[in-house]
CSV table of C-alpha atoms and ligand atoms in Angstrom, one decimal:
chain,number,residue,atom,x,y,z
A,1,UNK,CA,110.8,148.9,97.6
A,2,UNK,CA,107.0,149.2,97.8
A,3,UNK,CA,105.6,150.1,94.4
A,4,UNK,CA,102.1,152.3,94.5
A,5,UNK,CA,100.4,153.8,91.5
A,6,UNK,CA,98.8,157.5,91.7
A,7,UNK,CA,96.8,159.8,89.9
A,8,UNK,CA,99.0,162.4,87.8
A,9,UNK,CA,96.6,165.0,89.3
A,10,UNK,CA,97.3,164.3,92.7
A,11,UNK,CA,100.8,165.9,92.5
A,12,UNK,CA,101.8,168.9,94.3
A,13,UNK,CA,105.2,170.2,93.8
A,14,UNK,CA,107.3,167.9,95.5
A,15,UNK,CA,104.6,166.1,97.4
A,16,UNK,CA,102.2,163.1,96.4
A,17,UNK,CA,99.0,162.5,97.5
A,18,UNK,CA,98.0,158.3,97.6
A,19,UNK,CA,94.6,157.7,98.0
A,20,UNK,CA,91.8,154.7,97.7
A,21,UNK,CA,92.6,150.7,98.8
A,22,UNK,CA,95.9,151.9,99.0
A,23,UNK,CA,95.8,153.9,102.3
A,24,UNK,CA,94.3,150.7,103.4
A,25,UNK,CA,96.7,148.9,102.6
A,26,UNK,CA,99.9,150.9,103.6
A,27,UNK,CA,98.5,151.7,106.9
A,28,UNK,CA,96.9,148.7,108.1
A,29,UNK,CA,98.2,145.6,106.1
A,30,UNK,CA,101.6,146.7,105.6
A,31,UNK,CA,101.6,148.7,108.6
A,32,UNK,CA,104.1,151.6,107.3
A,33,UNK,CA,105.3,154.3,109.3
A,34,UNK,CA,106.5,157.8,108.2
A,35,UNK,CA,109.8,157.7,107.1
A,36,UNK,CA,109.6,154.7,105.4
A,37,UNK,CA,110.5,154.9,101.5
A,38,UNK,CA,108.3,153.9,98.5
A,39,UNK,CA,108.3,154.3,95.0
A,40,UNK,CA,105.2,156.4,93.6
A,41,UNK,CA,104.5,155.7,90.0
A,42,UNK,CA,102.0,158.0,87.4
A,43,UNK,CA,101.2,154.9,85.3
A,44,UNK,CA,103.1,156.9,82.5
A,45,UNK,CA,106.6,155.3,83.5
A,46,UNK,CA,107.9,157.7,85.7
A,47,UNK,CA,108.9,156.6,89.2
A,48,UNK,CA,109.3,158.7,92.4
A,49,UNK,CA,111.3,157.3,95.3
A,50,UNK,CA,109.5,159.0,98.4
A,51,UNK,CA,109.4,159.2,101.6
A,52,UNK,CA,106.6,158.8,103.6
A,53,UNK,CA,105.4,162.0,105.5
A,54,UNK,CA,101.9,161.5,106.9
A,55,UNK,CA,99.4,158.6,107.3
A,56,UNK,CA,95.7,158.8,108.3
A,57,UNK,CA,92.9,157.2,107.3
A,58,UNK,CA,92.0,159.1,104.0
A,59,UNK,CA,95.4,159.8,102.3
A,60,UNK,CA,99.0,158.8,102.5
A,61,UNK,CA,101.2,161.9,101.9
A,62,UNK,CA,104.7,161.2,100.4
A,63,UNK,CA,107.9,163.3,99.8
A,64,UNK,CA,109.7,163.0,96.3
A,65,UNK,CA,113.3,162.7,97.0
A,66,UNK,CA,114.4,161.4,93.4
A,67,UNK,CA,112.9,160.6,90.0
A,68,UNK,CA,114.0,157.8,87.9
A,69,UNK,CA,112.0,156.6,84.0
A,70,UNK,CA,111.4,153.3,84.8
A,71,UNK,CA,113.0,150.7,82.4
A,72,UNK,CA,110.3,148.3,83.0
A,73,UNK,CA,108.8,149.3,79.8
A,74,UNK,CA,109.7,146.8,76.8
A,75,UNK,CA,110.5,149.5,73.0
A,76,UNK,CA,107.6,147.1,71.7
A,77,UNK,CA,104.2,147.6,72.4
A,78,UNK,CA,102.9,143.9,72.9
A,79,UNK,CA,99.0,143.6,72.3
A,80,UNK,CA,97.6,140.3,73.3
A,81,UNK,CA,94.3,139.7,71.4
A,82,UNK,CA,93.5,136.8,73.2
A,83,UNK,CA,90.3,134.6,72.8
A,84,UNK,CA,87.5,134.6,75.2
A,85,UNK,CA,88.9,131.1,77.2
A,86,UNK,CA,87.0,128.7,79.2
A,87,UNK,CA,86.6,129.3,82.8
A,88,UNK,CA,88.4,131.4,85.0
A,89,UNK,CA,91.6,131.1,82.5
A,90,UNK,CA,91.9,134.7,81.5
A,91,UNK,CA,92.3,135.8,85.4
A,92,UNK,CA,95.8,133.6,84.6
A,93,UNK,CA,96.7,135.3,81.0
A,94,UNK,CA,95.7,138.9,82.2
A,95,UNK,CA,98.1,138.1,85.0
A,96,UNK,CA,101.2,136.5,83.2
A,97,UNK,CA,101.1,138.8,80.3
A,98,UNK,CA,101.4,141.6,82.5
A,99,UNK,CA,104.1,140.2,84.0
A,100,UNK,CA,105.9,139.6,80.7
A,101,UNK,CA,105.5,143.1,79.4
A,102,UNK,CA,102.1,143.1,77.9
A,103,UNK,CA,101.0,146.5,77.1
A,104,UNK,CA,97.5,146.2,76.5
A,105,UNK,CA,95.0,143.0,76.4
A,106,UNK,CA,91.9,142.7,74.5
A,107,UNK,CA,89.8,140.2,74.9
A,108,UNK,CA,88.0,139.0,71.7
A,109,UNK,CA,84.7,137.0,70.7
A,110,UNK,CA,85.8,135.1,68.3
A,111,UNK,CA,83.2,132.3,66.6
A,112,UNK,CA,84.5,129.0,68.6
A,113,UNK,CA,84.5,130.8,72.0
A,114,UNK,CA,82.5,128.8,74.1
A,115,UNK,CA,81.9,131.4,76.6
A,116,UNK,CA,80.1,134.1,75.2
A,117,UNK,CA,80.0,137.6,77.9
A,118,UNK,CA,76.4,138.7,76.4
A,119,UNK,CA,75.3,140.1,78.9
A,120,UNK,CA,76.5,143.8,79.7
A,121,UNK,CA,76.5,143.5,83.7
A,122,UNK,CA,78.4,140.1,83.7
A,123,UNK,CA,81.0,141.8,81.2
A,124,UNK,CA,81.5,145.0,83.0
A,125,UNK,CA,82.2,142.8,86.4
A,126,UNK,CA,84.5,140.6,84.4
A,127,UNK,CA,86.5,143.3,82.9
A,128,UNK,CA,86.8,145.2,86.5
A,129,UNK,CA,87.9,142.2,87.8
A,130,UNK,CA,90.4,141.8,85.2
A,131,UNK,CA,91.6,145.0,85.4
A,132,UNK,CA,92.6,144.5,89.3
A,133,UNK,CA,94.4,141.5,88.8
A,134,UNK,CA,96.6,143.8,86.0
A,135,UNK,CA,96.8,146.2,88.1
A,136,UNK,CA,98.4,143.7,90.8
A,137,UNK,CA,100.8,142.1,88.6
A,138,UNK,CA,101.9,145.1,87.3
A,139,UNK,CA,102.1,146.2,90.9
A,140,UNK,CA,104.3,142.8,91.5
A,141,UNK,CA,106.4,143.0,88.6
A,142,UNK,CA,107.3,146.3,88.8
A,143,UNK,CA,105.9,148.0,86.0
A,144,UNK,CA,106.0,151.9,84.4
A,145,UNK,CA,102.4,151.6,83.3
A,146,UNK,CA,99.6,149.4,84.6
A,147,UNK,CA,98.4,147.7,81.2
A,148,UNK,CA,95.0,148.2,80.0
A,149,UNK,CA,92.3,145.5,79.9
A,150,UNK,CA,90.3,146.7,77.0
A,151,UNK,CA,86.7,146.3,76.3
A,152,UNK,CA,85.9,142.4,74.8
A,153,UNK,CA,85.8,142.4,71.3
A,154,UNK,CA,84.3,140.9,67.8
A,155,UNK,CA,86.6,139.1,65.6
A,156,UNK,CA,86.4,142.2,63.1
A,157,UNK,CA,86.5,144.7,65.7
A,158,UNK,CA,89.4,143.2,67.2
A,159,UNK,CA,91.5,143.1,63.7
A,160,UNK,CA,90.2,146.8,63.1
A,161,UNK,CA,91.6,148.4,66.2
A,162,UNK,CA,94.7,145.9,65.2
A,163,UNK,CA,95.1,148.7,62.0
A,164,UNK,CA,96.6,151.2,64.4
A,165,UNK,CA,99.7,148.7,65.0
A,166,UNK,CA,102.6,148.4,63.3
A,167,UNK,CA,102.7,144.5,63.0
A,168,UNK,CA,100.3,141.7,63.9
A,169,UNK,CA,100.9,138.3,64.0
A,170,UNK,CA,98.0,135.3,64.5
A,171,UNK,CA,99.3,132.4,65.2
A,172,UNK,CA,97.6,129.1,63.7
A,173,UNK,CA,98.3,125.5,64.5
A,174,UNK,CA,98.2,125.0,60.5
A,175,UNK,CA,100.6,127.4,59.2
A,176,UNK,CA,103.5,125.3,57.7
A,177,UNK,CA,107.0,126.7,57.7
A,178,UNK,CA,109.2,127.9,61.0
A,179,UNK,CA,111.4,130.1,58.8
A,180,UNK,CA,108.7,132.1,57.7
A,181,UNK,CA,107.6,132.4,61.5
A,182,UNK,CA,110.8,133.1,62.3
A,183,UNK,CA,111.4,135.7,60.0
A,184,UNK,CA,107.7,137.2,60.7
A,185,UNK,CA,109.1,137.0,64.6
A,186,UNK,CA,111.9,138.8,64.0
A,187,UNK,CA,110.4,142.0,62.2
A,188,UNK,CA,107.9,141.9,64.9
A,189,UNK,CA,110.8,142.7,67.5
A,190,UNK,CA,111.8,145.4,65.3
A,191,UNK,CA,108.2,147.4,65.2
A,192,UNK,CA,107.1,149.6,67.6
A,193,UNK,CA,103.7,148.0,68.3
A,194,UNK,CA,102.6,144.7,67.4
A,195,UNK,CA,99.5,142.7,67.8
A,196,UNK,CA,99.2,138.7,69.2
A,197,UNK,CA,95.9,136.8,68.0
A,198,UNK,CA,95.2,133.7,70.1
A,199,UNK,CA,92.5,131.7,69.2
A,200,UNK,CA,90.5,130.1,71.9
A,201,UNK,CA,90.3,126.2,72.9
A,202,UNK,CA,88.8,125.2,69.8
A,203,UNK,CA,91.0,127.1,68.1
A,204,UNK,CA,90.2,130.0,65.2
A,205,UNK,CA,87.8,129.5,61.7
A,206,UNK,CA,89.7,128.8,58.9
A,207,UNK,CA,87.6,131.7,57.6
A,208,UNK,CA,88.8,133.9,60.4
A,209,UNK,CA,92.8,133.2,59.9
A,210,UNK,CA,91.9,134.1,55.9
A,211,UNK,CA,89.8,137.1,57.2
A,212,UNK,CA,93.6,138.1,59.6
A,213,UNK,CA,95.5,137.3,56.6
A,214,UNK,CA,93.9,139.5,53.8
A,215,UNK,CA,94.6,142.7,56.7
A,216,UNK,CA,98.0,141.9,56.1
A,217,UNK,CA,98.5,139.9,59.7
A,218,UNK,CA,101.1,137.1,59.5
A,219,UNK,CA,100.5,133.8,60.6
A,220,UNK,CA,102.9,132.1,62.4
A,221,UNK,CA,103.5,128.6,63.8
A,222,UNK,CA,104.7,127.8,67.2
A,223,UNK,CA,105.9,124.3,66.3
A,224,UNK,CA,104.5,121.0,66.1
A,225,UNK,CA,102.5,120.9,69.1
A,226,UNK,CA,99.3,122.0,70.2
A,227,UNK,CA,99.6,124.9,72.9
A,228,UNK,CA,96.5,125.7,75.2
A,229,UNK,CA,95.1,128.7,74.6
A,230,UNK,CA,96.8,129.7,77.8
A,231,UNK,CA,99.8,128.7,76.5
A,232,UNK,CA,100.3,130.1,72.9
A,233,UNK,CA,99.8,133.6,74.1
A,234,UNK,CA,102.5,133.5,77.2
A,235,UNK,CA,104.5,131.7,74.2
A,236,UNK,CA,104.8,134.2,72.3
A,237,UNK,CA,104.5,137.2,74.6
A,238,UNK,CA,108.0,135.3,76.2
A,239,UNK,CA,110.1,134.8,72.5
A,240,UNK,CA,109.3,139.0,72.1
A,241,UNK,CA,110.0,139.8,75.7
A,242,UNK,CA,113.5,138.3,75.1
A,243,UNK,CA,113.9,139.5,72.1
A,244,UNK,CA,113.2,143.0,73.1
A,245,UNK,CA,114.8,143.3,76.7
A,246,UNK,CA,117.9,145.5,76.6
B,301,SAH,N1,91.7,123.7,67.8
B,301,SAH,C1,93.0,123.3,68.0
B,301,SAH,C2,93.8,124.0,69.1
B,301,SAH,C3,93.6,125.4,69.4
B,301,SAH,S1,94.8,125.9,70.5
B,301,SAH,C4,93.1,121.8,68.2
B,301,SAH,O1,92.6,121.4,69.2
B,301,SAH,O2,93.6,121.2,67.3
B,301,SAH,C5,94.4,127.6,70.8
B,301,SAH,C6,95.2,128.6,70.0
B,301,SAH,O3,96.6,128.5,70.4
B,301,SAH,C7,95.1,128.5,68.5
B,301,SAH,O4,94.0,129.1,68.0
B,301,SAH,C8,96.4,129.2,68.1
B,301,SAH,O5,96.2,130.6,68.1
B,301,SAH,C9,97.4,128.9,69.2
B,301,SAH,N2,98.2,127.7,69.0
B,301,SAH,C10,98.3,126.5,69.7
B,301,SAH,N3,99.2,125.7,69.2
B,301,SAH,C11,99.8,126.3,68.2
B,301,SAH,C12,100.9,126.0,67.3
B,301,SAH,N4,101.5,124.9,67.4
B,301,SAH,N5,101.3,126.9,66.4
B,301,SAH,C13,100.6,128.1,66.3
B,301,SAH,N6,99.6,128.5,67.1
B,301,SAH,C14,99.2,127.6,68.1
């Protein structure tokens, strides 16, 4: 079934009100009718199979006939810290961590980031954008929440906000040991929120990972091969999501 995302304040009773691209969308790309059913989501993981009542060209009104939680949700928060990457390349993390239950990505300036979003116009167009494509994915994968693209990020800024989690990992292409990461892996599935530092192509200051390590974040290796940026993060994000599912 159709999944579309609403405003919790554009509830009436038994009726919801769908408003913005969407009408657009169900009305002339989709080309829905009334009586058709869709499920109406309030980004706070409840989801309400409707029925469509009435189309024009403003709103989209829909009936609630039943309301299910949606188990979408993984019992971990997963925060992806990820590295400002080269490119176009977060468009593709923002999109695949969604998909693999990402609840929140923040994207961070750490010292080797070769692109640097100084400028406040370019950053605010960036982050809309990357706040569509979440929006989409989440849309696609069925999500109870559309995940949050934070604001990008310092280094410190980025292991400051990481304080409010119960569990952060950074994972380092020098740490030695996979029982350690392992074991740090494990716990991780057991918290309620954990944090994910990826470095960015060049990869994180040794000053940086000592910086992580003194605020009690774990490093952890991924194995004896260099990931991608891209890749690490999706890594990991996958051995939680798996770990996690029920
Ligand atoms: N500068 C490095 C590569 C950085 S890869 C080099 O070229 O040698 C980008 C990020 O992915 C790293 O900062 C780290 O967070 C993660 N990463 C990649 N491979 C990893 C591995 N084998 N173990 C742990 N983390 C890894």
């Amino acid at each position: 079934m159709r999944r579309f995302y609403f405003d919790k304040n554009e509830m009436y009773g038994d009726m919801i009100r769908i408003t913005g691209n969407d009408v657009n969308h169900i009305k002339n790309v989709l080309r829905m009718q009334t009586g058709e059913r869709v499920v109406a989501n309030d980004k706070e993981i409840n989801d309400y199979y409707c029925v469509i009542e009435d189309i024009d060209s403003e709103q989209v009104l829909l009936r609630i006939e039943s309301f299910r939680k949606c188990s979408a949700e993984l019992k971990t928060k997963l925060y992806l810290f990820q590295a400002l990457p080269k490119q176009d390349k977060m468009e593709f993390i923002v999109q695949k961590a969604v998909e693999l239950g990402a609840h929140e990505v923040i994207p961070v300036a750490s010292s080797r980031c070769v692109v640097k979003l100084d400028d406040k116009k370019r950053q605010e167009k960036k982050l809309a954008r990357w706040q569509t494509i979440a929006e989409s994915a989440a849309k696609q994968s069925a999500r109870g929440i559309i995940p949050k693209v934070n604001s990008i990020m310092s280094f410190k800024q980025a292991i400051d906000y990481a304080e409010k989690l119960e569990r952060s990992i950074i994972p380092y292409e020098h740490a030695k040991g996979m029982e350690k990461s392992r074991q740090y892996m494990d716990e991780a599935a057991e918290c309620e929120s954990v944090g994910i530092f990826i470095g960015p192509e060049g990869g994180f200051e040794e000053s940086e990972i000592q910086y992580a390590c003194e605020h009690g974040i774990k490093p952890v290796s991924l194995g004896n091969r260099i990931l991608r940026t891209e890749t690490a993060g999706l890594c990991v994000l996958s051995i939680l999501m798996f770990k996690i599912s029920e």
